[in-house]
Amino acid sequence: MPARQAAAQVRALLADAPRRRDLLIEHLHALQDRFGHLTPEHLAALADEMQLATDEVVAIASSWPHFEQLATGVAGPSALAVRVCRGLSCELAGGLRLRQDLARRLGPDARVTSAPCMGRCEQAPAVLVGRHPVPCATAARVADAVAEGAVDHEPEGYVGFSQYRAAGGYRLLAACMQGERAVGAVVDALDSCGPGSDGSRAARRWRSVREAPAPRLVAVDAGGGEAGDFRDRLYLERDPHRLLEGMLVAAWAVGAQAAYLHLRADWHGCRKLLEQELARLRADPPAAGLPHIELRRSAGRPGAGAADAMIAALQGGARGSGGSDLFGRPTLAHDVETLYWLRQLLEDGTDWFRHKGVNGRQGLRSHAVSGRVQLPGLKLAPVASTAQELVDEHCGGMADGHALYAVVRPGAAAPLLPADLVDTPLAEGRLPHAPALVVLSGHDRAAVAARHLLQQRADGQELCPACRAGAAEAVLLLQGTRPPRARLAALAEQIGADCRCGEGPALAEPLASLLRHFPHELR
């Protein structure tokens, strides 16, 4: 493509959008949205528009796995992209076989590829046709979506601005901003949620940021958590203003001048509904003086260091360049769940929350449960529930023909817990703070789950060479029917000893728990 043509296309695409450095990730998204990929000519033109070095823009685009770059002179793919999730739950549900079937069935009409966990594990196997999600996908359903041209995600069935306001929404925020509630009382209420919740930790962060010099910021990570975790998506798809009100109350409490909502890039429906609802909120604010709100897209997959990755992306930098504060200002980096429940906590009082606990712990926690259960989905359960209680009392038991074999926390430090330990409270160290659980049955092998977890980490750009090489070797060994126990044990020790990125202990955990609890699968 001629440089002049690329420059004209980039200029027209950006139109009157600011050319600020912190918007680089957003502008890269806009280019990929429009053309389906990034070309050297477009990257050079974008660098020129933003007055950045071309090499720097190329390096930043290369550091984030969401972006697809083409070499000079290589034509971009013209076929429709059909992405099949390769997350653990989707693989258990036949994702690999589905990819093969789709490649044969769709032929040149579509480009069938695999994708990292899409955060749709309760819909396994999950597929995206363009931006259109196909839940519980079959080859026939995906082929129908392709034939019908269903390539966008139109959100529906959520609580919109008018409905939320009619049900009392934003009264809490108005009371806070109009001086009817004191900051100290709000933070104390959050703190009183007790040791079984995230409230105490959140309250400490709120106090720390409020005491820091202004200007201050809030940054909320929506969907940047670990693989297998779809909680944030379901919260946003059901009741987005509950999160937005919680975020604005937090911004008021710490005295923030702006709030950034960092959204997972492949949750296209969430982005569309948030854009619509934020516009309605700005047009009819519940109180004067709302902080500036920006919705930004992530550019990476979930994994370790999500908060730092969020800060890096919001600043338009490469992964690993974030630090803990946005633009060098005191920043309250926050999760979604605590903010989502903040309104109910403050309006109904903390007793409703604290009295829900079991096994000596206080409060409730949501769990994203998927795998071999009757009713996968988002489950709100007492903090110290056991995996067995989650399965039996919240998921309708195991799927027909399946018996519980193991549960997996599919995140950064991803242990595998055998069936004889699933009666241990999750808050007691076996699977601490496990927001996502994948349930395995006797039809599955723990070694296959360990291989899957290591594979998704081996692909990670945040790993040092030693950790990446150790994970890659472990993946190869785990492909066998009876992997060698001695070499896997040596690798688990070696990864921890040679690590230079800080990820070694977490990376070795799938191997360690496989060796500890499932030696019968090894030789």
Coordinates of C-alpha atoms in Angstrom, one line a residue:
M1 CA 0.0 0.0 0.0
P2 CA 1.4 3.4 -0.9
A3 CA 2.4 5.5 2.2
R4 CA 0.2 8.4 1.0
Q5 CA -2.9 6.2 0.9
A6 CA -2.2 4.7 4.3
A7 CA -1.7 8.2 5.8
A8 CA -5.1 9.3 4.3
Q9 CA -6.9 6.2 5.7
V10 CA -5.4 6.7 9.2
R11 CA -6.2 10.4 9.2
A12 CA -9.8 9.7 8.1
L13 CA -10.2 7.0 10.7
L14 CA -9.0 9.1 13.6
A15 CA -10.9 12.1 12.4
D16 CA -11.0 14.6 15.3
A17 CA -9.9 12.1 18.0
P18 CA -7.0 13.4 20.2
R19 CA -3.6 12.2 19.2
R20 CA -2.4 11.8 22.8
R21 CA 0.1 9.1 23.6
D22 CA -2.2 7.4 26.2
L23 CA -4.7 6.7 23.4
L24 CA -2.2 4.7 21.3
I25 CA -3.8 1.3 22.3
E26 CA -7.3 2.7 21.4
H27 CA -6.1 3.9 18.0
L28 CA -4.5 0.5 17.3
H29 CA -7.8 -1.1 18.1
A30 CA -9.5 1.3 15.7
L31 CA -7.2 0.3 12.9
Q32 CA -7.6 -3.4 13.6
D33 CA -11.4 -2.9 13.8
R34 CA -11.4 -1.2 10.4
F35 CA -9.0 -3.4 8.5
G36 CA -8.9 -6.6 10.5
H37 CA -5.1 -6.4 11.0
L38 CA -2.3 -3.9 11.3
T39 CA 0.0 -3.2 8.3
P40 CA 3.5 -1.6 8.4
E41 CA 2.2 1.3 6.3
H42 CA -0.7 2.0 8.7
L43 CA 1.6 1.7 11.8
A44 CA 4.0 4.2 10.2
A45 CA 1.2 6.6 9.4
L46 CA -0.2 6.3 12.9
A47 CA 3.2 7.0 14.3
D48 CA 3.4 10.1 12.2
E49 CA 0.0 11.3 13.2
M50 CA 0.9 10.9 16.9
Q51 CA 4.4 12.2 16.5
L52 CA 5.9 9.0 17.7
A53 CA 8.8 6.9 16.4
T54 CA 7.6 4.2 14.0
D55 CA 9.8 1.6 15.7
E56 CA 8.2 2.5 19.1
V57 CA 4.6 2.0 17.7
V58 CA 5.5 -1.3 16.1
A59 CA 7.2 -2.5 19.3
I60 CA 4.1 -1.6 21.4
A61 CA 1.7 -3.3 19.0
S62 CA 3.9 -6.4 19.1
S63 CA 3.9 -6.5 22.9
W64 CA 0.2 -7.0 23.1
P65 CA -1.3 -10.3 21.9
H66 CA -4.6 -9.0 20.7
F67 CA -3.1 -7.2 17.7
E68 CA -2.4 -9.0 14.4
Q69 CA 0.4 -7.5 12.4
L70 CA 1.2 -8.3 8.7
A71 CA 4.6 -8.1 7.1
T72 CA 5.2 -5.6 4.3
G73 CA 3.6 -6.7 1.0
V74 CA 1.5 -9.5 2.6
A75 CA -2.2 -9.2 1.8
G76 CA -4.6 -9.4 4.8
P77 CA -7.0 -12.3 5.1
S78 CA -10.3 -11.6 3.4
A79 CA -12.3 -14.4 4.9
L80 CA -14.5 -13.9 7.9
A81 CA -12.7 -14.7 11.2
V82 CA -14.3 -17.5 13.2
R83 CA -12.5 -18.0 16.5
V84 CA -13.0 -21.0 18.7
C85 CA -12.0 -20.7 22.3
R86 CA -9.2 -23.0 23.5
G87 CA -9.9 -22.3 27.2
L88 CA -9.9 -25.4 29.4
S89 CA -13.7 -25.6 29.7
C90 CA -14.1 -25.2 26.0
E91 CA -11.6 -27.9 25.3
L92 CA -13.4 -30.2 27.7
A93 CA -16.6 -29.5 25.8
G94 CA -15.0 -30.5 22.5
G95 CA -13.5 -27.3 21.3
L96 CA -10.6 -29.0 19.4
R97 CA -13.0 -31.3 17.5
L98 CA -15.3 -28.3 16.7
R99 CA -12.4 -26.3 15.2
Q100 CA -11.6 -29.3 12.9
D101 CA -15.2 -29.7 11.9
L102 CA -15.6 -26.0 11.2
A103 CA -12.5 -25.8 9.1
R104 CA -13.9 -28.6 6.9
R105 CA -17.5 -27.3 6.9
L106 CA -16.9 -23.6 6.2
G107 CA -14.0 -23.9 3.8
P108 CA -12.9 -20.7 2.2
D109 CA -15.9 -18.8 3.5
A110 CA -14.2 -18.3 6.9
R111 CA -10.8 -18.3 8.5
V112 CA -11.2 -20.7 11.5
T113 CA -8.6 -20.1 14.3
S114 CA -8.2 -20.8 18.0
A115 CA -8.3 -18.1 20.5
P116 CA -7.2 -17.8 24.2
C117 CA -9.9 -18.0 26.8
M118 CA -12.7 -15.7 25.8
G119 CA -14.3 -15.4 29.3
R120 CA -17.4 -17.4 28.1
C121 CA -16.7 -20.6 29.9
E122 CA -20.3 -21.2 31.0
Q123 CA -21.1 -21.2 27.2
A124 CA -18.5 -23.9 26.3
P125 CA -17.6 -24.4 23.6
A126 CA -17.6 -20.7 22.8
V127 CA -17.1 -19.3 19.3
L128 CA -16.9 -15.7 18.0
V129 CA -18.1 -15.2 14.4
G130 CA -16.5 -11.8 13.8
R131 CA -17.8 -10.1 16.9
H132 CA -20.9 -12.3 17.3
P133 CA -20.7 -14.9 20.1
V134 CA -22.2 -18.3 19.5
P135 CA -22.7 -20.0 22.9
C136 CA -22.7 -23.7 23.4
A137 CA -21.6 -23.9 19.8
T138 CA -22.0 -26.7 17.3
A139 CA -20.7 -26.7 13.7
A140 CA -24.3 -26.3 12.5
R141 CA -25.0 -23.3 14.7
V142 CA -21.8 -21.6 13.7
A143 CA -22.4 -22.3 10.0
D144 CA -25.9 -20.7 10.3
A145 CA -24.4 -17.6 11.9
V146 CA -21.9 -17.3 9.1
A147 CA -24.6 -17.8 6.4
E148 CA -26.9 -15.2 8.1
G149 CA -24.1 -12.6 8.3
A150 CA -24.4 -12.4 12.1
V151 CA -21.0 -10.8 12.8
D152 CA -21.9 -8.2 15.5
H153 CA -23.1 -8.6 19.1
E154 CA -26.2 -6.6 19.9
P155 CA -26.6 -6.5 23.7
E156 CA -30.1 -7.1 25.0
G157 CA -31.9 -8.0 28.2
Y158 CA -29.8 -5.8 30.5
V159 CA -30.9 -3.1 33.0
G160 CA -30.6 0.2 31.2
F161 CA -30.2 3.7 32.6
S162 CA -33.9 4.6 32.9
Q163 CA -34.8 1.2 34.5
Y164 CA -31.9 1.5 36.9
R165 CA -32.9 5.0 38.0
A166 CA -36.5 4.0 38.4
A167 CA -35.4 1.2 40.8
G168 CA -33.5 3.6 43.0
G169 CA -30.2 3.6 41.2
Y170 CA -27.8 6.5 41.6
R171 CA -29.6 7.7 44.8
L172 CA -26.5 6.5 46.8
L173 CA -24.1 8.4 44.5
A174 CA -26.3 11.6 44.7
A175 CA -26.4 11.3 48.5
C176 CA -22.6 11.0 48.6
M177 CA -21.9 13.9 46.3
Q178 CA -24.5 16.1 48.0
G179 CA -22.9 15.6 51.4
E180 CA -25.6 13.4 52.9
R181 CA -23.1 10.6 53.5
A182 CA -19.6 11.1 54.9
V183 CA -16.6 9.6 53.3
G184 CA -15.4 8.1 56.5
A185 CA -18.7 6.3 57.2
V186 CA -18.7 4.8 53.7
V187 CA -15.1 3.5 53.9
D188 CA -15.8 2.2 57.4
A189 CA -18.8 0.2 56.1
L190 CA -16.7 -1.3 53.4
D191 CA -14.0 -2.2 56.0
S192 CA -16.5 -3.8 58.3
C193 CA -17.3 -6.5 55.7
G194 CA -14.7 -8.5 57.6
P195 CA -11.8 -10.8 56.9
G196 CA -13.8 -13.1 54.6
S197 CA -14.3 -10.5 51.9
D198 CA -12.4 -8.1 49.7
G199 CA -13.9 -5.2 51.7
S200 CA -11.1 -4.8 54.2
R201 CA -8.4 -4.8 51.6
A202 CA -10.4 -2.3 49.4
A203 CA -11.0 0.0 52.4
R204 CA -7.2 0.1 53.0
R205 CA -6.6 1.1 49.4
W206 CA -9.3 3.7 49.5
R207 CA -7.8 5.4 52.6
S208 CA -4.3 5.2 51.2
V209 CA -5.2 6.9 47.9
R210 CA -7.4 9.5 49.6
E211 CA -4.4 10.5 51.8
A212 CA -2.1 10.9 48.7
P213 CA -1.7 14.3 47.1
A214 CA -4.2 15.3 44.3
P215 CA -4.9 14.8 41.5
R216 CA -6.0 11.3 42.0
L217 CA -7.5 8.7 39.6
V218 CA -9.6 5.5 39.6
A219 CA -8.9 2.6 37.2
V220 CA -11.2 -0.4 37.1
D221 CA -10.1 -3.6 35.4
A222 CA -13.2 -5.3 33.8
G223 CA -12.2 -8.6 32.4
G224 CA -8.5 -8.4 32.9
G225 CA -8.5 -11.2 35.5
E226 CA -7.5 -14.8 35.0
A227 CA -8.5 -17.3 32.3
G228 CA -11.7 -19.1 33.2
D229 CA -13.2 -16.1 35.0
F230 CA -16.3 -14.7 33.3
R231 CA -17.8 -13.0 36.4
D232 CA -17.2 -9.4 35.1
R233 CA -18.8 -10.1 31.8
L234 CA -22.0 -11.4 33.3
Y235 CA -22.2 -8.5 35.8
L236 CA -21.8 -6.0 33.0
E237 CA -24.2 -7.8 30.6
R238 CA -26.9 -7.9 33.3
D239 CA -26.7 -4.6 35.3
P240 CA -23.9 -2.3 34.1
H241 CA -25.0 0.7 36.1
R242 CA -24.5 -1.1 39.3
L243 CA -20.8 -1.2 38.5
L244 CA -20.7 2.4 37.2
E245 CA -22.4 3.7 40.4
G246 CA -19.9 1.7 42.6
M247 CA -17.0 3.1 40.5
L248 CA -18.3 6.7 40.9
V249 CA -18.8 6.3 44.6
A250 CA -15.2 5.1 44.9
A251 CA -14.0 8.1 42.8
W252 CA -15.9 10.4 45.2
A253 CA -14.5 8.7 48.3
V254 CA -10.9 9.1 47.2
G255 CA -11.4 12.5 45.5
A256 CA -10.6 11.3 42.0
Q257 CA -10.9 13.7 39.1
A258 CA -11.2 10.9 36.5
A259 CA -12.2 7.2 36.3
Y260 CA -11.1 4.7 33.7
L261 CA -12.9 1.5 32.9
H262 CA -10.6 -0.9 31.2
L263 CA -12.6 -3.5 29.3
R264 CA -11.6 -6.8 27.8
A265 CA -11.2 -6.4 24.0
D266 CA -13.2 -9.4 22.9
W267 CA -16.3 -8.6 25.0
H268 CA -17.8 -6.6 22.1
G269 CA -21.4 -6.6 23.4
C270 CA -20.3 -5.2 26.8
R271 CA -18.4 -2.4 25.1
K272 CA -21.4 -1.5 22.9
L273 CA -23.8 -1.4 25.9
L274 CA -21.4 0.5 28.1
E275 CA -20.9 3.2 25.4
Q276 CA -24.7 3.6 25.1
E277 CA -25.2 3.7 28.9
L278 CA -22.3 6.0 29.6
A279 CA -23.8 8.4 27.0
R280 CA -27.1 8.3 28.8
L281 CA -25.5 8.8 32.2
R282 CA -23.5 11.9 31.0
A283 CA -26.6 13.3 29.4
D284 CA -28.6 13.1 32.7
P285 CA -26.2 12.9 35.6
P286 CA -27.7 12.1 39.0
A287 CA -25.6 14.9 40.6
A288 CA -23.4 17.8 39.5
G289 CA -19.7 17.4 39.3
L290 CA -19.3 13.8 38.1
P291 CA -15.6 12.9 37.3
H292 CA -14.5 12.4 33.8
I293 CA -15.2 8.8 32.7
E294 CA -13.3 7.0 30.0
L295 CA -14.0 3.5 28.6
R296 CA -10.8 1.8 27.2
R297 CA -10.2 -1.6 25.7
S298 CA -7.5 -4.0 26.8
A299 CA -5.1 -5.5 24.3
G300 CA -3.9 -8.6 26.1
R301 CA -5.1 -11.8 27.5
P302 CA -5.8 -12.4 31.2
G303 CA -3.0 -13.5 33.3
A304 CA -0.6 -12.5 36.1
G305 CA 0.1 -8.8 36.6
A306 CA -3.3 -7.8 35.3
A307 CA -3.3 -4.5 37.2
D308 CA 0.2 -3.5 35.9
A309 CA -0.9 -4.5 32.4
M310 CA -4.0 -2.3 32.7
I311 CA -1.9 0.7 33.8
A312 CA 0.5 0.1 30.9
A313 CA -2.3 -0.1 28.3
L314 CA -4.1 3.0 29.7
Q315 CA -0.8 4.9 29.2
G316 CA -0.3 3.6 25.7
G317 CA 2.8 1.7 26.6
A318 CA 4.2 -1.8 26.2
R319 CA 3.2 -4.7 28.5
G320 CA 5.3 -4.6 31.6
S321 CA 5.8 -0.8 31.5
G322 CA 2.8 0.1 33.7
G323 CA 3.9 0.4 37.3
S324 CA 1.2 0.9 39.9
D325 CA 0.0 4.5 39.2
L326 CA -1.6 5.9 36.1
F327 CA 0.2 8.9 34.6
G328 CA 2.3 9.1 37.8
R329 CA -0.8 10.1 39.8
P330 CA -2.1 8.3 42.9
T331 CA -4.4 5.6 41.5
L332 CA -7.1 3.4 43.0
A333 CA -6.8 0.3 40.9
H334 CA -10.0 -1.7 41.5
D335 CA -11.7 -5.0 40.7
V336 CA -15.3 -5.2 39.4
E337 CA -17.0 -7.4 42.0
T338 CA -16.5 -5.2 45.1
L339 CA -17.7 -2.1 43.3
Y340 CA -20.7 -4.0 41.8
W341 CA -21.9 -5.0 45.3
L342 CA -21.1 -1.6 46.9
R343 CA -24.5 -0.1 46.5
Q344 CA -26.3 -3.0 48.2
L345 CA -23.7 -3.1 50.9
L346 CA -24.2 0.6 51.8
E347 CA -28.0 0.7 51.3
D348 CA -28.9 -2.6 53.1
G349 CA -26.1 -2.4 55.7
T350 CA -23.3 -4.8 56.2
D351 CA -25.2 -7.4 58.3
W352 CA -26.9 -8.9 55.2
F353 CA -23.4 -9.6 53.8
R354 CA -21.6 -10.7 56.9
H355 CA -24.3 -13.1 58.1
K356 CA -24.1 -15.1 54.8
G357 CA -20.8 -16.8 55.8
V358 CA -20.2 -20.4 56.7
N359 CA -17.4 -22.3 58.3
G360 CA -16.4 -19.4 60.5
R361 CA -16.0 -16.9 57.7
Q362 CA -18.0 -13.8 56.9
G363 CA -19.6 -12.7 53.6
L364 CA -20.3 -13.8 50.1
R365 CA -18.2 -14.4 47.0
S366 CA -19.1 -15.0 43.4
H367 CA -17.6 -18.0 41.6
A368 CA -17.4 -18.6 37.9
V369 CA -18.0 -22.4 37.7
S370 CA -17.7 -24.3 34.5
G371 CA -16.8 -27.8 33.3
R372 CA -18.6 -31.1 34.0
V373 CA -21.6 -29.7 36.0
Q374 CA -25.3 -29.5 35.3
L375 CA -25.6 -25.8 35.6
P376 CA -22.4 -23.9 34.9
G377 CA -22.5 -20.1 35.5
L378 CA -22.0 -17.3 38.0
K379 CA -22.6 -18.6 41.5
L380 CA -22.9 -16.3 44.6
A381 CA -22.0 -18.5 47.6
P382 CA -20.7 -18.0 51.1
V383 CA -17.0 -17.2 51.3
A384 CA -15.8 -20.4 52.9
S385 CA -17.9 -22.8 50.7
T386 CA -16.3 -26.0 49.6
A387 CA -15.9 -27.0 46.0
Q388 CA -18.3 -29.9 46.7
E389 CA -20.9 -27.4 48.1
L390 CA -20.6 -25.3 45.0
V391 CA -21.2 -28.3 42.7
D392 CA -24.0 -29.8 44.7
E393 CA -25.9 -26.7 46.0
H394 CA -25.3 -24.2 43.3
C395 CA -24.6 -26.1 40.1
G396 CA -27.2 -28.8 40.3
G397 CA -24.6 -31.5 40.8
M398 CA -22.4 -33.2 38.2
A399 CA -23.5 -33.5 34.6
D400 CA -25.3 -36.8 33.7
G401 CA -22.8 -39.7 33.5
H402 CA -20.0 -37.8 35.3
A403 CA -18.5 -38.2 38.7
L404 CA -16.3 -35.6 40.3
Y405 CA -12.6 -36.3 39.8
A406 CA -10.9 -32.9 40.3
V407 CA -11.4 -29.2 40.4
V408 CA -9.0 -26.7 38.9
R409 CA -8.5 -23.0 39.5
P410 CA -7.5 -22.0 35.9
G411 CA -5.5 -18.9 36.8
A412 CA -1.9 -17.7 37.3
A413 CA -1.1 -20.1 40.2
A414 CA -3.4 -23.0 39.1
P415 CA -3.5 -25.9 41.4
L416 CA -5.5 -29.1 40.8
L417 CA -7.5 -30.4 43.7
P418 CA -8.5 -34.1 43.8
A419 CA -12.0 -35.3 44.7
D420 CA -11.0 -36.4 48.2
L421 CA -10.1 -32.8 49.1
V422 CA -13.1 -31.0 47.7
D423 CA -14.7 -30.8 51.1
T424 CA -12.0 -28.3 52.3
P425 CA -13.3 -24.7 52.5
L426 CA -12.0 -22.8 49.5
A427 CA -10.8 -20.0 51.8
E428 CA -8.5 -22.2 53.8
G429 CA -5.6 -22.4 51.4
R430 CA -6.3 -25.3 49.0
L431 CA -7.8 -23.0 46.4
P432 CA -7.5 -19.6 48.1
H433 CA -9.6 -16.8 46.6
A434 CA -10.7 -19.0 43.7
P435 CA -12.9 -16.8 41.5
A436 CA -13.1 -19.4 38.8
L437 CA -13.3 -23.2 39.1
V438 CA -13.4 -25.8 36.3
V439 CA -14.8 -29.1 37.4
L440 CA -13.3 -32.3 36.0
S441 CA -14.8 -35.8 36.0
G442 CA -13.6 -39.3 35.6
H443 CA -13.8 -38.7 31.8
D444 CA -10.8 -36.3 32.1
R445 CA -7.2 -36.5 33.1
A446 CA -5.5 -34.1 35.5
A447 CA -2.3 -34.3 33.4
V448 CA -4.2 -32.9 30.4
A449 CA -5.6 -30.0 32.5
A450 CA -2.0 -29.3 33.8
R451 CA -0.7 -29.3 30.2
H452 CA -3.4 -26.9 29.1
L453 CA -2.7 -24.5 32.0
L454 CA 1.0 -24.6 31.3
Q455 CA 0.5 -24.1 27.6
Q456 CA -1.5 -20.9 28.1
R457 CA 1.3 -19.6 30.4
A458 CA 4.1 -20.7 28.1
D459 CA 2.6 -18.5 25.4
G460 CA 2.7 -15.5 27.8
Q461 CA 5.0 -12.6 27.0
E462 CA 5.4 -11.8 30.7
L463 CA 7.5 -14.8 31.3
C464 CA 11.3 -14.8 31.4
P465 CA 13.2 -17.1 28.9
A466 CA 13.9 -19.7 31.7
C467 CA 10.2 -20.0 32.7
R468 CA 9.0 -20.0 29.1
A469 CA 11.4 -22.8 28.2
G470 CA 10.5 -24.9 31.3
A471 CA 6.8 -24.5 30.6
A472 CA 7.3 -25.5 27.0
E473 CA 9.2 -28.7 27.9
A474 CA 6.6 -29.6 30.5
V475 CA 3.9 -29.2 27.9
L476 CA 5.7 -31.6 25.6
L477 CA 6.2 -34.2 28.3
L478 CA 2.5 -34.0 29.3
Q479 CA 1.4 -34.8 25.8
G480 CA 2.3 -38.5 26.4
T481 CA -0.1 -41.0 27.9
R482 CA 2.1 -41.6 30.9
P483 CA 4.3 -38.6 31.5
P484 CA 7.7 -39.1 33.3
R485 CA 7.3 -38.2 37.0
A486 CA 10.9 -37.7 37.7
R487 CA 11.5 -35.2 34.9
L488 CA 8.4 -33.3 35.8
A489 CA 9.5 -33.0 39.4
A490 CA 12.9 -31.7 38.3
L491 CA 11.2 -29.2 36.0
A492 CA 8.9 -27.9 38.8
E493 CA 12.0 -27.3 40.9
Q494 CA 14.0 -25.9 38.1
I495 CA 11.4 -23.4 37.0
G496 CA 11.3 -22.0 40.6
A497 CA 15.1 -21.8 40.9
D498 CA 15.9 -20.2 37.5
C499 CA 13.0 -17.8 37.4
R500 CA 13.9 -14.1 36.7
C501 CA 10.3 -12.8 36.2
G502 CA 8.7 -13.7 39.5
E503 CA 6.3 -16.1 37.9
G504 CA 8.2 -19.3 38.7
P505 CA 6.3 -20.4 41.8
A506 CA 2.9 -19.8 40.2
L507 CA 4.0 -21.5 36.9
A508 CA 5.2 -24.6 38.8
E509 CA 2.0 -25.0 40.7
P510 CA 0.1 -27.1 38.1
L511 CA 3.1 -29.5 38.0
A512 CA 3.5 -29.6 41.8
S513 CA -0.2 -30.4 42.4
L514 CA -0.2 -33.0 39.6
L515 CA 2.7 -34.7 41.2
R516 CA 1.2 -34.4 44.7
H517 CA -2.3 -35.5 44.1
F518 CA -2.4 -37.5 40.8
P519 CA 0.8 -39.6 40.7
H520 CA -1.3 -42.5 39.3
E521 CA -1.4 -40.7 36.0
L522 CA 2.4 -40.6 35.8
R523 CA 5.1 -43.2 35.4

